[in-house]
Amino acid sequence: MSGELGSVRPLFGGAISTVFPQRFQDVSNIRQVPDHQEVFVDPSRDESLIFELLDFKTEVGDIGSASWFLNDLAREQDAEGFQLIEQSEIVEAPGLSYRNIPAVATTAIGEMVYVANLRLKGVDTDVLVTAYEPILINPLSESADAVGSGLAVPASQSGIMPMCDVIKQSLSTFKVNDWNLFGSSA
């Protein structure tokens, strides 16, 4: 376990907050990020953490919803040979219920990626949290200049929090501070 601590980070103008390590920098300080996303990167490790607000996918059941989003992401990125490694059961998220409408969460793990889906049914929103952790950095990658190409050094060997723990921390501390973020239905 690393000694790295997280700090409270505001998302979407402070309407949401969560905790994750300070080593992750806000990408919107560097380039344009869509309004429905908050993107953070650790440029020294080529790791990223993305929070995305999506319209609720009524055609997707709660069971396996994170797996559905992970497979959709793999299709969009033409990820050849993609394999789902693990998926969780449904977990209720009572701290995220709105007007007594329950919220649930599921998680899925693929190679190099962790995905969580927080289903905020009371405001018809799927919150997708994606954490990327490279295994191998291609020498032709833009990030190879910054972090070097080849095998990535495991976080545990670097004394920092592994991405699986970063996403767990961000999920366990995820809080909606202003439900008006979700529009008139809130």
Coordinates of C-alpha atoms in Angstrom, one line a residue:
M1 CA 0.0 0.0 0.0
S2 CA 1.3 3.4 -0.9
G3 CA 1.7 6.3 1.5
E4 CA 0.1 8.6 -1.2
L5 CA -2.9 10.5 0.0
G6 CA -5.8 11.9 -1.9
S7 CA -7.4 15.2 -1.5
V8 CA -11.0 16.5 -2.2
R9 CA -11.3 17.5 -5.8
P10 CA -14.2 19.5 -7.2
L11 CA -15.8 18.3 -10.4
F12 CA -18.2 20.1 -12.7
G13 CA -17.8 23.5 -11.0
G14 CA -18.0 21.9 -7.5
A15 CA -21.4 20.4 -8.1
I16 CA -19.7 17.0 -7.5
S17 CA -16.7 16.2 -5.4
T18 CA -14.5 13.2 -4.9
V19 CA -11.1 12.3 -3.6
F20 CA -8.0 11.1 -5.5
P21 CA -4.3 11.8 -5.5
Q22 CA -2.9 15.3 -6.2
R23 CA -0.5 13.9 -8.8
F24 CA -3.4 13.9 -11.3
Q25 CA -3.6 17.2 -13.2
D26 CA -6.7 18.7 -14.7
V27 CA -6.5 18.3 -18.5
S28 CA -8.8 21.3 -19.0
N29 CA -5.8 23.5 -18.0
I30 CA -4.0 22.2 -21.1
R31 CA -6.7 21.6 -23.7
Q32 CA -10.5 21.7 -24.3
V33 CA -12.5 19.0 -22.6
P34 CA -16.2 18.4 -23.4
D35 CA -18.6 19.9 -20.8
H36 CA -19.9 16.5 -19.8
Q37 CA -16.4 15.2 -18.9
E38 CA -13.7 15.9 -16.3
V39 CA -10.3 14.5 -17.3
F40 CA -7.3 14.2 -15.1
V41 CA -3.8 12.8 -16.0
D42 CA -0.6 11.9 -14.3
P43 CA 1.8 12.9 -17.0
S44 CA 4.7 11.2 -15.3
R45 CA 3.0 7.8 -15.6
D46 CA 0.6 8.2 -18.6
E47 CA -2.3 7.3 -16.3
S48 CA -5.7 9.0 -16.6
L49 CA -8.9 9.3 -14.6
I50 CA -12.1 10.4 -16.4
F51 CA -15.5 11.3 -15.0
E52 CA -18.3 11.5 -17.6
L53 CA -22.0 12.4 -17.2
L54 CA -24.1 10.6 -19.7
D55 CA -27.8 10.3 -20.4
F56 CA -29.3 7.3 -18.6
K57 CA -29.2 4.3 -20.9
T58 CA -32.6 2.7 -20.3
E59 CA -31.8 -0.1 -22.7
V60 CA -28.9 -1.2 -20.4
G61 CA -29.8 -3.2 -17.3
D62 CA -28.2 -2.5 -13.9
I63 CA -26.6 -5.9 -13.9
G64 CA -23.4 -5.6 -15.9
S65 CA -23.9 -1.9 -16.8
A66 CA -20.2 -1.2 -16.3
S67 CA -19.3 -4.1 -18.5
W68 CA -21.6 -2.8 -21.2
F69 CA -19.9 0.6 -21.1
L70 CA -16.4 -1.0 -21.1
N71 CA -17.3 -3.1 -24.1
D72 CA -18.7 0.0 -25.8
L73 CA -15.5 1.9 -25.1
A74 CA -13.4 -1.0 -26.5
R75 CA -15.5 -0.9 -29.7
E76 CA -15.1 2.8 -30.1
Q77 CA -11.4 2.5 -29.7
D78 CA -11.1 -0.5 -32.0
A79 CA -9.4 -2.4 -29.2
E80 CA -8.4 -5.7 -30.8
G81 CA -8.5 -8.8 -28.6
F82 CA -10.3 -6.9 -25.8
Q83 CA -11.1 -9.1 -22.8
L84 CA -13.4 -8.4 -19.8
I85 CA -11.4 -9.6 -16.8
E86 CA -13.9 -9.1 -14.0
Q87 CA -17.2 -7.5 -13.3
S88 CA -19.0 -6.8 -10.0
E89 CA -22.4 -7.4 -8.7
I90 CA -24.8 -4.4 -8.2
V91 CA -24.0 -2.3 -5.2
E92 CA -26.5 0.1 -3.8
A93 CA -25.3 3.7 -3.4
P94 CA -27.6 5.1 -0.8
G95 CA -25.6 8.4 -0.5
L96 CA -26.4 9.1 -4.1
S97 CA -30.2 8.5 -4.1
Y98 CA -32.3 11.4 -5.2
R99 CA -35.9 11.9 -4.0
N100 CA -35.8 8.4 -2.6
I101 CA -35.0 6.9 -6.0
P102 CA -32.1 4.5 -5.4
A103 CA -28.7 4.8 -7.1
V104 CA -26.6 1.7 -7.9
A105 CA -23.1 1.1 -9.0
T106 CA -21.3 -1.7 -10.9
T107 CA -17.6 -2.0 -11.9
A108 CA -15.7 -3.8 -14.6
I109 CA -12.1 -4.4 -15.3
G110 CA -10.4 -4.9 -18.6
E111 CA -6.7 -5.0 -19.5
M112 CA -5.3 -1.5 -18.6
V113 CA -8.7 -0.1 -17.7
Y114 CA -11.1 0.1 -14.8
V115 CA -14.6 1.2 -15.3
A116 CA -17.4 2.1 -12.8
N117 CA -20.9 3.1 -13.6
L118 CA -22.9 5.1 -11.1
R119 CA -26.5 4.9 -12.1
L120 CA -28.2 8.1 -10.8
K121 CA -31.8 7.0 -11.7
G122 CA -33.4 9.9 -9.9
V123 CA -31.8 12.3 -12.4
D124 CA -31.7 10.0 -15.4
T125 CA -27.9 10.0 -15.5
D126 CA -25.2 7.4 -15.9
V127 CA -21.9 8.6 -14.4
L128 CA -19.0 6.7 -16.0
V129 CA -15.7 6.7 -14.2
T130 CA -12.8 5.3 -16.2
A131 CA -9.2 4.8 -15.0
Y132 CA -6.5 4.0 -17.5
E133 CA -3.2 2.3 -16.4
P134 CA -0.8 1.5 -19.2
I135 CA 1.1 -1.8 -19.2
L136 CA 3.3 -1.0 -22.2
I137 CA 3.9 2.4 -23.8
N138 CA 4.5 2.3 -27.5
P139 CA 7.5 4.2 -28.7
L140 CA 5.3 6.0 -31.3
S141 CA 2.9 7.2 -28.6
E142 CA 2.8 10.9 -27.9
S143 CA 3.4 10.2 -24.3
A144 CA 6.6 8.2 -24.9
D145 CA 8.6 11.4 -25.0
A146 CA 7.3 12.3 -21.5
V147 CA 7.4 8.9 -19.8
G148 CA 9.5 6.8 -22.0
S149 CA 8.5 3.8 -24.0
G150 CA 8.4 0.1 -22.9
L151 CA 7.0 -1.6 -19.9
A152 CA 5.4 0.8 -17.3
V153 CA 6.8 0.5 -13.8
P154 CA 4.1 -0.8 -11.5
A155 CA 2.7 1.8 -9.1
S156 CA 3.5 -0.4 -6.1
Q157 CA 7.2 -0.3 -7.1
S158 CA 7.0 3.5 -7.5
G159 CA 5.5 4.1 -4.0
I160 CA 2.3 5.5 -5.3
M161 CA -1.3 4.4 -5.3
P162 CA -2.2 1.9 -8.0
M163 CA -5.1 2.8 -10.3
C164 CA -7.3 0.1 -8.9
D165 CA -7.1 1.9 -5.6
V166 CA -7.4 5.4 -7.2
I167 CA -10.8 4.4 -8.7
K168 CA -11.9 2.8 -5.5
Q169 CA -11.1 5.9 -3.5
S170 CA -12.8 8.2 -6.0
L171 CA -16.0 6.0 -5.9
S172 CA -16.1 5.7 -2.1
T173 CA -15.9 9.5 -1.7
F174 CA -18.0 10.5 -4.7
K175 CA -20.6 13.1 -3.6
V176 CA -23.2 15.2 -5.4
N177 CA -23.2 18.6 -3.8
D178 CA -25.6 20.3 -6.1
W179 CA -28.3 18.2 -7.8
N180 CA -29.2 21.2 -10.1
L181 CA -26.2 20.1 -12.2
F182 CA -28.6 17.6 -13.7
G183 CA -31.1 20.1 -15.0
S184 CA -34.7 20.8 -14.5
S185 CA -35.5 17.2 -13.5
A186 CA -33.5 17.8 -10.3

